[in-house]
Amino acid sequence: MSKEQLIDPLKGHAWLEEGSPSPSLLARREMLSRILNAYLRETGQHDPYFTDSRLPNISLAIRLPSIGQIVYGSLLHRSLAGHHVYGENLYASEIERQHPDDRKALSFEEAVALLLDDIALSQQGSSHDAMAQKIQLQQMVTNSLQHMESYLEHAYVSGPPASLDFNAAEQALLCGHPFHPTPKSLEGFSSADSLAYSPEYGVTFPLSCFAAAPEWIGEDWLDPADGASDASWIPAEMREAAHRFLPPERSHHVLLPCHPWQAGYLRSLESVQKLLAEGHLVDLGSTGPAVVPTSSVRTVWNPKDRCFYKLSLHIRITNFIRENNEEQLLRTLDASSIVASIKERWQSRRFQILLEKGYRTLEPPQASAPTRREQLMSGFSMIVREAPDEVGSAPGIPYVIASLMEVLPGEREPLLFRAVRESKQAGSGGEVDTNFQPDWQAWFREYAELTVAPMLRLYAETGISLEAHVQNSMLRLHDGKPSSFIVRDLEGISVNRELAEQQGWVGTIVQRDSPVLYSEEQARHRLKYYFFVNHLSHVVQRLAYYSGQSEMPFWHIASRTLERLREQALPGSLLEHIVCDLLTVPTLPAKANLLSRFHQRGETPLYVDIPNPMRVKE
């Protein structure tokens, strides 16, 4: 048996066959796959393949040492980076003493309970605390399951999008992070809220707007002109509403776009009610324009004014309350200022970074109580992001890569495969050939050249480590091939402090205590996780599994890409050191989302080590 078990990627997927299961069953399978992958990764069980003549048709064994159990099943795909694919049924240890005909499969709830029991018992400290954490995590699993089921039901009824345009791709992230136990958990939205505002339902909605006295505004912009009342990012609808509803003595008030759900939440706060009563703040209500919620839920696309707004939402999505607090605003502008200083030199048609143009929020006087100040700054904050070229037009649409990895209900392959075919058709001018299969290894070779080399060169020469996970990354195709790589959301980047100091950025572009500055070790750690573990391993698994191939040739391509980059690097340079590290280090860091969620450590996540699939043994 080879290191990587490869089985027909379509076998065992009942939803691809006649009599597809319900969205409820599909949601349970998708959720359980994520929980199993996270559990195996975080307990060091990187290869769960199992064979025993006494247990025919069993190829998966997951050991739960704290409760003395083994969960058995079938393994449809053994992934080098942990993106395993499982058969339909899981069984408890009792099958060791049973005839195959007598086996009873575990329900979703039973399988999850076993895994969480094992985690709870394995944790040090109070058993009461562990039980409370387990119950809370179970509730979040149920929350995520219910949302995912509803999204899949909507997608099943709606059918695949007629056109795989920018909006459709942004709103197709139905199942989410492949290593998160609660990828679609959403606390704060009611069912009606979710139907109105969640991108998975393909919605649009009008923005709300407030107007505040200038002395109550905090803002910072790369271009000071964007802070003016006639800035291009301010919708005409909001200007018109201000003209109609603001009395002459308040005509100088500054406009604050706001998510409509957040506007309702803010109106409920006593501090906001006081500001409204005093006239420091004016509620302009629902002004428009209509915007499109993207895969991150709170970032919306304004097609009319061609920009994105990263808005605050006081709801918990997966691990975090999604508001832009003061430190995050500072991080964002510091990161964007640094990127802006090198963008002209590094930007090209093939590699692009979208800038955050600036932010605006409500900023109470310094004398205000700290908790009130933070509540208002976080609650009203919004960030304006530039848009890539050709959004909403074809060809050359930039697709969010996380959505390209999704397989929609009733479909046999990820959206990426459809996007490649449609791009190929656009290039040739003919009909879309639904049977067309490119040479996926050649395709990935171009993808690796497009992404790996510029990411590492950028870091080695500038110290900028991009948080290029699949939801922060976008891909353009030309004639079916990778043509342009775009990274967005600069709040999460990290900058090597030593290189920042060498380039004169510290004390000029950013302050010495800027939260965007990290040690070289920390910045490199984040680069390894976000791009190589989160991003590249996901692309490799999807290409290999759904084209019926082993993952190993794709990882060999990644290794050869690194080796060519090493040959081009100057001897003794940081680039050479980073590439050699990636080629020889035995492990790579992976975020432990299951344990982090269990311990409620969203802001300070735990990490584990996984085998490095790019390692070249010399």
Coordinates of C-alpha atoms in Angstrom, one line a residue:
M1 CA 0.0 0.0 0.0
S2 CA 1.4 3.4 -1.0
K3 CA 1.8 6.3 1.4
E4 CA -1.3 7.9 -0.2
Q5 CA -4.4 5.8 -0.8
L6 CA -6.2 7.0 -3.9
I7 CA -9.7 5.8 -4.6
D8 CA -12.2 6.8 -7.3
P9 CA -13.1 10.3 -6.2
L10 CA -16.7 9.8 -7.3
K11 CA -17.3 6.5 -5.6
G12 CA -19.2 6.7 -2.3
H13 CA -20.5 10.1 -3.0
A14 CA -24.2 9.3 -3.0
W15 CA -25.3 12.9 -3.7
L16 CA -23.6 12.6 -7.1
E17 CA -25.8 9.6 -8.0
E18 CA -29.5 9.1 -8.7
G19 CA -31.4 9.5 -5.5
S20 CA -29.2 12.2 -4.0
P21 CA -29.4 12.6 -0.2
S22 CA -31.2 15.6 1.3
P23 CA -29.3 18.8 2.0
S24 CA -29.6 17.8 5.7
L25 CA -27.6 14.6 5.1
L26 CA -25.1 16.4 2.9
A27 CA -24.6 19.1 5.6
R28 CA -23.9 16.4 8.2
R29 CA -21.3 14.7 5.9
E30 CA -19.6 18.0 5.2
M31 CA -19.6 19.0 8.9
L32 CA -18.4 15.7 10.0
S33 CA -15.6 15.7 7.5
R34 CA -14.3 19.0 8.8
I35 CA -14.5 17.8 12.5
L36 CA -12.7 14.6 11.7
N37 CA -9.9 16.3 9.7
A38 CA -9.4 18.8 12.5
Y39 CA -9.4 16.1 15.2
L40 CA -6.9 13.9 13.3
R41 CA -4.6 16.9 12.5
E42 CA -4.6 18.2 16.1
T43 CA -4.1 14.8 17.7
G44 CA -1.1 13.9 15.4
Q45 CA -2.9 11.1 13.5
H46 CA -1.8 12.3 10.2
D47 CA -2.3 9.0 8.3
P48 CA -5.4 7.2 9.6
Y49 CA -5.3 4.4 7.0
F50 CA -6.0 1.0 8.6
T51 CA -6.2 -2.5 7.3
D52 CA -7.0 -5.7 9.2
S53 CA -8.3 -8.9 7.7
R54 CA -10.7 -9.3 10.7
L55 CA -12.5 -6.1 9.7
P56 CA -13.2 -6.3 6.0
N57 CA -14.1 -3.1 4.2
I58 CA -12.6 -1.0 7.0
S59 CA -9.8 1.3 5.9
L60 CA -10.0 4.0 8.6
A61 CA -9.2 3.9 12.3
I62 CA -9.4 7.1 14.5
R63 CA -8.0 6.5 17.9
L64 CA -9.7 8.3 20.9
P65 CA -7.3 7.4 23.7
S66 CA -8.9 9.4 26.5
I67 CA -12.1 7.5 26.3
G68 CA -10.5 4.2 25.1
Q69 CA -12.4 4.1 21.8
I70 CA -11.6 3.6 18.2
V71 CA -13.9 5.0 15.5
Y72 CA -13.8 2.9 12.3
G73 CA -14.9 3.6 8.8
S74 CA -13.7 3.8 5.2
L75 CA -11.1 6.2 3.8
L76 CA -11.7 7.3 0.2
H77 CA -8.7 9.5 0.0
R78 CA -5.5 9.8 2.0
S79 CA -4.2 13.3 1.9
L80 CA -0.6 14.2 2.6
A81 CA -1.7 17.4 4.3
G82 CA -4.7 16.0 6.1
H83 CA -7.6 16.7 3.6
H84 CA -8.9 13.2 3.9
V85 CA -12.1 12.1 2.4
Y86 CA -14.3 9.6 4.2
G87 CA -17.0 7.1 3.3
E88 CA -20.6 7.4 4.4
N89 CA -20.5 5.4 7.6
L90 CA -18.5 5.5 10.9
Y91 CA -18.6 2.8 13.5
A92 CA -17.7 2.5 17.2
S93 CA -15.2 -0.1 18.6
E94 CA -18.0 -2.7 19.0
I95 CA -17.6 -3.8 15.4
E96 CA -14.4 -5.5 16.4
R97 CA -16.7 -8.2 17.9
Q98 CA -19.5 -8.1 15.3
H99 CA -20.3 -9.7 12.0
P100 CA -20.3 -7.1 9.2
D101 CA -24.0 -7.5 8.7
D102 CA -24.6 -6.5 12.3
R103 CA -22.8 -3.3 12.2
K104 CA -24.7 -0.2 13.1
A105 CA -23.4 3.1 11.9
L106 CA -22.9 6.0 14.2
S107 CA -25.2 9.0 13.7
F108 CA -23.7 12.4 13.2
E109 CA -24.6 13.4 16.8
E110 CA -23.0 10.2 18.2
A111 CA -19.8 10.6 16.2
V112 CA -19.4 14.2 17.3
A113 CA -20.2 13.4 20.9
L114 CA -17.4 10.7 21.0
L115 CA -14.8 13.1 19.5
L116 CA -15.7 15.9 21.9
D117 CA -15.8 13.6 24.9
D118 CA -12.3 12.5 24.1
I119 CA -11.1 16.1 23.8
A120 CA -12.8 17.1 27.0
L121 CA -11.2 14.3 29.0
S122 CA -7.8 14.9 27.5
Q123 CA -7.7 18.5 28.7
Q124 CA -5.9 19.4 31.9
G125 CA -7.8 21.4 34.6
S126 CA -11.3 21.3 36.0
S127 CA -13.6 18.6 34.6
H128 CA -16.4 21.0 35.2
D129 CA -14.8 23.6 32.9
A130 CA -14.1 21.0 30.3
M131 CA -17.7 19.8 30.3
A132 CA -18.9 23.4 30.0
Q133 CA -16.6 24.0 27.1
K134 CA -17.7 20.8 25.5
I135 CA -21.4 21.8 25.7
Q136 CA -20.7 25.2 24.3
L137 CA -18.8 23.7 21.4
Q138 CA -21.6 21.2 20.7
Q139 CA -24.0 24.1 20.5
M140 CA -21.8 25.9 18.0
V141 CA -21.5 22.7 16.0
T142 CA -25.3 22.5 15.9
N143 CA -25.5 26.2 15.0
S144 CA -23.0 25.7 12.1
L145 CA -24.9 22.6 10.9
Q146 CA -28.2 24.3 10.8
H147 CA -26.8 27.2 8.8
M148 CA -25.0 24.9 6.4
E149 CA -28.1 22.8 5.9
S150 CA -30.1 25.9 5.1
Y151 CA -27.5 27.2 2.6
L152 CA -27.3 23.8 0.9
E153 CA -31.1 23.6 0.7
H154 CA -31.2 27.1 -1.0
A155 CA -28.4 26.1 -3.4
Y156 CA -30.2 22.8 -4.2
V157 CA -33.5 24.5 -4.9
S158 CA -31.8 27.3 -6.9
G159 CA -29.6 25.1 -8.9
P160 CA -26.1 26.0 -10.1
P161 CA -25.6 29.7 -11.1
A162 CA -26.4 30.3 -14.7
S163 CA -23.3 32.5 -14.9
L164 CA -20.2 32.0 -12.8
D165 CA -19.6 35.7 -12.4
F166 CA -17.9 37.6 -9.6
N167 CA -21.0 37.8 -7.4
A168 CA -21.9 34.1 -7.8
A169 CA -18.3 33.1 -6.9
E170 CA -18.2 35.4 -3.8
Q171 CA -21.5 34.0 -2.6
A172 CA -20.9 30.2 -3.2
L173 CA -18.8 29.5 -0.1
L174 CA -21.5 27.2 1.3
C175 CA -19.5 24.8 3.5
G176 CA -16.3 26.8 4.3
H177 CA -13.0 26.1 6.0
P178 CA -12.1 22.4 5.6
F179 CA -10.4 22.3 9.1
H180 CA -12.8 24.2 11.2
P181 CA -15.3 22.4 13.5
T182 CA -17.9 25.2 13.2
P183 CA -17.2 26.8 9.7
K184 CA -20.7 28.3 9.4
S185 CA -21.5 29.1 13.0
L186 CA -23.3 32.5 13.2
E187 CA -24.3 34.0 16.6
G188 CA -26.3 37.2 16.5
F189 CA -28.4 36.8 13.3
S190 CA -31.9 35.5 13.6
S191 CA -33.2 33.3 10.8
A192 CA -34.8 36.3 9.1
D193 CA -31.5 38.2 9.5
S194 CA -29.6 35.4 7.9
L195 CA -32.0 35.2 5.0
A196 CA -31.7 39.0 4.4
Y197 CA -27.9 39.4 4.8
S198 CA -26.0 36.1 4.4
P199 CA -24.1 35.9 1.1
E200 CA -24.9 32.1 0.8
Y201 CA -28.5 33.1 -0.1
G202 CA -27.4 35.2 -3.1
V203 CA -28.8 38.4 -1.6
T204 CA -28.3 42.1 -2.1
F205 CA -29.4 44.8 0.3
P206 CA -29.3 48.6 0.7
L207 CA -26.8 50.2 3.1
S208 CA -27.7 52.4 6.0
C209 CA -26.0 55.6 6.9
F210 CA -25.3 57.9 9.9
A211 CA -24.0 61.4 9.9
A212 CA -21.7 62.6 12.7
A213 CA -20.3 66.0 13.8
P214 CA -16.7 66.3 12.5
E215 CA -15.2 66.5 16.0
W216 CA -16.7 63.0 16.6
I217 CA -15.1 61.4 13.5
G218 CA -11.9 59.4 13.6
E219 CA -10.4 58.5 10.2
D220 CA -7.2 57.9 8.3
W221 CA -6.6 57.6 4.6
L222 CA -3.7 56.8 2.2
D223 CA -4.9 59.6 0.1
P224 CA -6.3 62.6 2.1
A225 CA -8.8 63.3 -0.7
D226 CA -10.7 60.2 0.3
G227 CA -11.5 61.9 3.6
A228 CA -13.3 64.7 1.8
S229 CA -17.1 65.1 1.5
D230 CA -16.9 64.5 -2.3
A231 CA -14.7 61.4 -2.1
S232 CA -15.5 58.9 -4.9
W233 CA -16.3 56.1 -2.5
I234 CA -19.2 57.9 -0.9
P235 CA -22.4 56.8 -2.7
A236 CA -24.5 59.5 -4.3
E237 CA -27.5 58.1 -2.5
M238 CA -26.0 58.9 0.9
R239 CA -25.1 62.5 -0.2
E240 CA -28.7 62.9 -1.4
A241 CA -30.1 61.6 1.9
A242 CA -27.8 64.0 3.8
H243 CA -29.0 66.9 1.7
R244 CA -32.7 66.0 2.3
F245 CA -32.6 65.2 6.0
L246 CA -29.8 67.2 7.6
P247 CA -30.8 70.7 8.8
P248 CA -28.6 73.6 7.7
E249 CA -26.7 73.8 11.1
R250 CA -25.7 70.1 10.6
S251 CA -24.9 70.2 6.9
H252 CA -21.2 69.8 7.7
H253 CA -21.8 66.4 9.4
V254 CA -19.6 63.6 8.1
L255 CA -21.2 60.5 6.5
L256 CA -20.7 57.0 8.0
P257 CA -21.9 54.1 5.9
C258 CA -23.2 51.2 8.0
H259 CA -24.5 47.6 7.5
P260 CA -28.3 47.7 8.0
W261 CA -28.2 45.0 10.7
Q262 CA -25.4 46.9 12.5
A263 CA -27.4 50.1 12.3
G264 CA -30.3 48.4 14.2
Y265 CA -27.9 47.1 16.8
L266 CA -26.3 50.5 17.3
R267 CA -29.7 52.2 17.7
S268 CA -30.3 49.9 20.7
L269 CA -27.2 51.2 22.6
E270 CA -27.8 53.7 25.3
S271 CA -24.6 55.6 24.3
V272 CA -25.8 55.9 20.7
Q273 CA -29.3 57.0 21.8
K274 CA -27.7 59.8 23.8
L275 CA -25.6 61.0 20.9
L276 CA -28.7 61.0 18.6
A277 CA -30.6 63.0 21.2
E278 CA -27.8 65.5 21.5
G279 CA -27.4 66.0 17.7
H280 CA -23.8 64.8 17.6
L281 CA -25.1 61.9 15.5
V282 CA -27.9 61.8 13.0
D283 CA -29.6 58.6 11.7
L284 CA -30.2 58.9 8.0
G285 CA -31.7 55.4 7.8
S286 CA -31.7 53.1 4.8
T287 CA -30.1 55.2 2.0
G288 CA -28.6 52.7 -0.4
P289 CA -26.9 51.8 -2.6
A290 CA -27.7 48.1 -3.0
V291 CA -24.5 46.1 -2.2
V292 CA -23.5 42.5 -2.5
P293 CA -22.3 40.7 0.6
T294 CA -19.1 38.7 -0.1
S295 CA -17.7 35.5 1.3
S296 CA -16.6 37.2 4.5
V297 CA -20.3 38.2 5.2
R298 CA -19.5 41.7 6.5
T299 CA -17.4 42.9 3.5
V300 CA -19.7 44.1 0.8
W301 CA -19.2 45.0 -2.8
N302 CA -20.6 48.3 -4.1
P303 CA -20.7 47.8 -7.9
K304 CA -22.0 51.3 -8.6
D305 CA -19.1 53.0 -7.0
R306 CA -16.6 50.2 -7.6
C307 CA -15.3 49.6 -4.1
F308 CA -15.6 47.3 -1.2
Y309 CA -16.7 48.3 2.4
K310 CA -15.4 46.2 5.3
L311 CA -18.2 47.0 7.7
S312 CA -18.6 46.2 11.4
L313 CA -21.0 43.5 12.5
H314 CA -21.6 42.8 16.2
I315 CA -22.1 39.0 15.5
R316 CA -19.8 36.1 16.1
I317 CA -18.9 34.4 12.9
T318 CA -16.9 31.2 13.6
N319 CA -14.4 32.5 16.3
F320 CA -14.8 36.3 16.3
I321 CA -17.1 39.2 16.8
R322 CA -16.7 40.9 13.5
E323 CA -16.1 44.5 14.4
N324 CA -13.1 46.6 13.4
N325 CA -11.7 47.6 16.8
E326 CA -9.1 50.4 17.2
E327 CA -6.1 48.2 17.0
Q328 CA -7.4 46.4 13.8
L329 CA -8.0 49.8 12.2
L330 CA -4.4 50.8 13.0
R331 CA -3.1 47.5 11.8
T332 CA -5.0 47.9 8.5
L333 CA -3.7 51.4 7.7
D334 CA -0.2 50.6 8.8
A335 CA -0.2 47.5 6.6
S336 CA -1.7 49.3 3.7
S337 CA 0.7 52.2 4.0
I338 CA 3.7 49.8 3.8
V339 CA 2.2 47.9 0.9
A340 CA 1.4 51.2 -0.9
S341 CA 5.1 52.2 -0.6
I342 CA 6.3 49.2 -2.5
K343 CA 3.2 48.5 -4.7
E344 CA 4.4 50.3 -7.8
R345 CA 7.6 48.2 -7.8
W346 CA 5.9 44.9 -7.0
Q347 CA 2.5 45.1 -8.7
S348 CA 2.1 43.5 -12.1
R349 CA -0.7 42.1 -14.2
R350 CA 0.1 38.7 -12.7
F351 CA 0.5 39.6 -9.0
Q352 CA -1.6 42.2 -7.3
I353 CA -2.4 43.3 -3.7
L354 CA -5.6 45.2 -3.0
L355 CA -5.0 48.3 -0.8
E356 CA -7.3 49.3 2.0
K357 CA -7.8 53.0 1.1
G358 CA -8.6 54.1 4.6
Y359 CA -11.1 53.9 7.5
R360 CA -13.7 56.1 9.1
T361 CA -15.4 55.6 12.4
L362 CA -17.0 57.4 15.4
E363 CA -14.3 58.5 17.8
P364 CA -15.5 60.0 21.1
P365 CA -13.4 62.5 22.9
Q366 CA -10.4 61.1 24.9
A367 CA -12.2 61.9 28.1
S368 CA -14.9 59.4 27.4
A369 CA -15.0 56.2 29.4
P370 CA -12.7 53.6 27.8
T371 CA -15.4 50.9 27.4
R372 CA -17.8 53.4 25.8
R373 CA -15.1 54.7 23.5
E374 CA -14.2 51.2 22.3
Q375 CA -17.8 50.3 21.9
L376 CA -18.5 53.3 19.6
M377 CA -15.2 53.1 17.7
S378 CA -15.7 49.4 17.0
G379 CA -19.4 49.6 16.3
F380 CA -19.3 52.4 13.7
S381 CA -16.0 51.6 12.0
M382 CA -15.8 50.9 8.3
I383 CA -12.9 50.3 5.9
V384 CA -12.8 51.1 2.2
R385 CA -11.0 48.7 0.0
E386 CA -10.0 49.2 -3.6
A387 CA -11.4 46.8 -6.3
P388 CA -9.4 44.8 -8.8
D389 CA -9.9 45.5 -12.4
E390 CA -12.7 43.8 -14.4
V391 CA -14.9 42.9 -11.4
G392 CA -18.3 42.1 -12.8
S393 CA -17.1 41.8 -16.4
A394 CA -15.9 38.9 -18.5
P395 CA -13.4 37.6 -19.4
G396 CA -10.8 37.9 -16.6
I397 CA -13.2 37.9 -13.7
P398 CA -11.3 37.5 -10.4
Y399 CA -12.7 34.5 -8.5
V400 CA -12.3 34.1 -4.7
I401 CA -10.3 30.9 -4.4
A402 CA -12.2 29.5 -1.4
S403 CA -15.4 29.4 -3.4
L404 CA -13.7 27.8 -6.4
M405 CA -12.8 24.9 -4.0
E406 CA -16.5 24.3 -3.2
V407 CA -18.6 21.5 -4.7
L408 CA -22.2 22.6 -5.1
P409 CA -25.1 20.3 -4.3
G410 CA -25.7 17.9 -7.3
E411 CA -22.3 18.8 -8.9
R412 CA -19.5 16.3 -9.4
E413 CA -16.6 18.6 -9.1
P414 CA -15.4 21.9 -7.6
L415 CA -16.4 25.2 -9.1
L416 CA -12.8 25.7 -10.3
F417 CA -13.3 23.0 -12.9
R418 CA -16.3 24.9 -14.3
A419 CA -14.5 28.2 -14.2
V420 CA -11.6 26.7 -16.2
R421 CA -13.9 25.3 -18.8
E422 CA -15.8 28.6 -19.2
S423 CA -12.5 30.5 -19.5
K424 CA -11.3 28.1 -22.1
Q425 CA -14.5 28.6 -24.0
A426 CA -14.2 32.4 -23.8
G427 CA -10.7 32.2 -25.2
S428 CA -11.7 29.9 -28.1
G429 CA -15.1 31.5 -28.8
G430 CA -16.8 28.1 -29.0
E431 CA -19.3 26.3 -26.8
V432 CA -18.4 25.2 -23.3
D433 CA -17.1 21.6 -23.5
T434 CA -18.4 20.0 -20.2
N435 CA -16.1 17.0 -20.8
F436 CA -13.0 19.0 -21.2
Q437 CA -10.3 18.1 -18.7
P438 CA -7.0 20.0 -18.8
D439 CA -3.7 18.6 -17.9
W440 CA -4.1 19.4 -14.2
Q441 CA -0.5 18.9 -13.3
A442 CA 0.5 21.4 -16.0
W443 CA -2.2 23.7 -14.8
F444 CA -0.9 23.5 -11.2
R445 CA 2.7 24.1 -12.4
E446 CA 1.5 27.4 -13.8
Y447 CA -0.4 28.1 -10.6
A448 CA 2.6 27.5 -8.5
E449 CA 4.7 29.8 -10.6
L450 CA 2.0 32.5 -10.4
T451 CA 1.7 32.3 -6.6
V452 CA 4.7 30.7 -4.8
A453 CA 7.6 32.7 -6.4
P454 CA 6.1 36.3 -6.0
M455 CA 4.9 35.5 -2.4
L456 CA 8.4 34.4 -1.3
R457 CA 10.3 37.1 -3.2
L458 CA 8.0 39.7 -1.7
Y459 CA 8.7 38.4 1.8
A460 CA 12.4 37.9 1.3
E461 CA 13.0 41.4 -0.1
T462 CA 10.5 43.5 1.8
G463 CA 9.5 41.5 4.9
I464 CA 5.8 41.6 4.0
S465 CA 4.1 38.3 4.8
L466 CA 0.7 38.2 3.2
E467 CA -2.2 36.4 4.9
A468 CA -3.0 34.7 1.6
H469 CA -5.4 32.0 2.8
V470 CA -8.0 30.9 0.2
Q471 CA -10.7 33.4 1.3
N472 CA -8.2 36.3 1.0
S473 CA -7.0 35.2 -2.4
M474 CA -8.4 35.7 -5.9
L475 CA -7.6 34.1 -9.2
R476 CA -8.1 35.3 -12.8
L477 CA -8.0 32.8 -15.6
H478 CA -7.2 33.3 -19.3
D479 CA -7.9 30.5 -21.8
G480 CA -8.5 28.3 -18.8
K481 CA -5.0 28.9 -17.3
P482 CA -4.0 30.8 -14.2
S483 CA -3.2 34.4 -15.3
S484 CA -3.4 36.6 -12.3
F485 CA -3.2 36.2 -8.5
I486 CA -4.7 38.8 -6.2
V487 CA -4.4 39.1 -2.4
R488 CA -6.9 41.2 -0.3
D489 CA -7.6 42.1 3.3
L490 CA -4.4 43.6 4.6
E491 CA -5.5 43.6 8.3
G492 CA -3.9 40.2 8.7
I493 CA -0.5 40.7 7.1
S494 CA 2.7 40.7 9.2
V495 CA 5.9 42.6 8.4
N496 CA 9.4 41.4 9.4
R497 CA 10.5 44.2 11.8
E498 CA 14.2 43.9 11.0
L499 CA 13.6 44.3 7.2
A500 CA 11.1 47.2 7.9
E501 CA 13.8 49.0 9.9
Q502 CA 16.4 48.4 7.1
Q503 CA 14.0 50.0 4.6
G504 CA 13.4 53.0 6.9
W505 CA 9.7 52.3 7.4
V506 CA 9.8 52.3 11.2
G507 CA 9.4 55.7 12.7
T508 CA 8.3 57.1 9.3
I509 CA 5.5 55.0 7.7
V510 CA 4.6 53.2 10.9
Q511 CA 5.4 53.7 14.5
R512 CA 7.8 51.5 16.4
D513 CA 5.0 49.9 18.4
S514 CA 2.9 49.2 15.3
P515 CA 0.9 46.0 15.6
V516 CA 1.8 45.0 12.1
L517 CA 5.5 44.5 13.0
Y518 CA 6.6 40.9 13.9
S519 CA 9.8 39.1 14.5
E520 CA 11.2 37.2 11.5
E521 CA 10.3 33.9 13.1
Q522 CA 6.7 35.0 13.6
A523 CA 6.3 36.5 10.2
R524 CA 7.7 33.4 8.5
H525 CA 5.5 31.1 10.7
R526 CA 2.4 33.0 9.5
L527 CA 3.5 32.8 5.9
K528 CA 4.0 29.0 6.1
Y529 CA 0.6 28.5 7.6
Y530 CA -1.6 30.9 5.6
F531 CA -0.2 30.2 2.2
F532 CA 1.4 26.8 2.2
V533 CA -0.8 24.9 4.7
N534 CA -4.2 26.7 4.4
H535 CA -4.0 27.6 0.8
L536 CA -1.8 25.4 -1.3
S537 CA -2.7 22.1 0.4
H538 CA -6.4 22.8 -0.3
V539 CA -5.8 23.5 -4.0
V540 CA -3.6 20.3 -4.3
Q541 CA -6.2 18.1 -2.6
R542 CA -9.1 19.4 -4.8
L543 CA -7.1 19.0 -8.1
A544 CA -5.8 15.6 -7.2
Y545 CA -9.0 14.1 -5.8
Y546 CA -11.4 15.3 -8.4
S547 CA -9.1 14.5 -11.3
G548 CA -8.6 11.0 -10.0
Q549 CA -4.9 11.4 -9.2
S550 CA -2.5 11.1 -6.3
E551 CA -1.5 14.3 -4.5
M552 CA 2.2 13.4 -4.6
P553 CA 2.9 14.6 -8.2
F554 CA 1.4 18.0 -7.3
W555 CA 3.6 18.3 -4.2
H556 CA 6.6 17.4 -6.4
I557 CA 5.6 20.3 -8.7
A558 CA 5.5 22.6 -5.7
S559 CA 9.0 21.3 -4.6
R560 CA 10.4 21.8 -8.0
T561 CA 9.1 25.3 -8.1
L562 CA 10.9 26.0 -4.8
E563 CA 14.1 24.4 -6.2
R564 CA 14.1 26.6 -9.2
L565 CA 13.6 29.6 -7.0
R566 CA 16.5 28.5 -4.8
E567 CA 18.7 28.3 -8.0
Q568 CA 17.8 31.9 -8.8
A569 CA 18.4 33.2 -5.3
L570 CA 21.7 34.9 -4.3
P571 CA 23.9 32.6 -2.1
G572 CA 23.3 33.4 1.5
S573 CA 20.3 35.6 0.9
L574 CA 17.1 35.5 2.9
L575 CA 15.3 34.1 -0.1
E576 CA 17.7 31.2 -0.3
H577 CA 17.3 30.6 3.4
I578 CA 13.5 30.6 3.3
V579 CA 13.3 28.3 0.3
C580 CA 15.8 25.8 1.8
D581 CA 13.8 25.9 5.0
L582 CA 10.6 25.0 3.1
L583 CA 12.3 22.2 1.2
T584 CA 14.0 20.6 4.2
V585 CA 12.0 21.3 7.4
P586 CA 10.1 18.1 8.5
T587 CA 7.0 19.9 9.6
L588 CA 4.8 23.0 8.9
P589 CA 2.6 24.9 11.3
A590 CA -1.1 24.4 11.2
K591 CA -3.8 26.3 13.1
A592 CA -5.5 24.0 15.6
N593 CA -9.1 25.3 15.0
L594 CA -10.8 22.5 17.0
L595 CA -8.8 22.9 20.2
S596 CA -8.8 26.7 19.8
R597 CA -12.5 26.7 19.5
F598 CA -12.8 24.3 22.5
H599 CA -10.7 26.7 24.6
Q600 CA -12.3 29.8 23.1
R601 CA -8.9 31.1 21.9
G602 CA -10.0 32.9 18.7
E603 CA -7.6 35.8 19.2
T604 CA -4.7 33.6 20.3
P605 CA -5.1 30.4 18.4
L606 CA -3.2 27.2 19.1
Y607 CA -0.9 25.6 16.5
V608 CA 0.2 22.1 15.8
D609 CA 2.8 20.7 13.4
I610 CA 2.0 18.6 10.4
P611 CA 4.3 16.7 8.0
N612 CA 5.8 18.9 5.3
P613 CA 4.6 17.4 1.9
M614 CA 7.2 19.5 0.0
R615 CA 10.2 18.2 1.9
V616 CA 13.0 17.0 -0.3
K617 CA 15.2 14.4 1.4
E618 CA 18.8 15.0 0.4

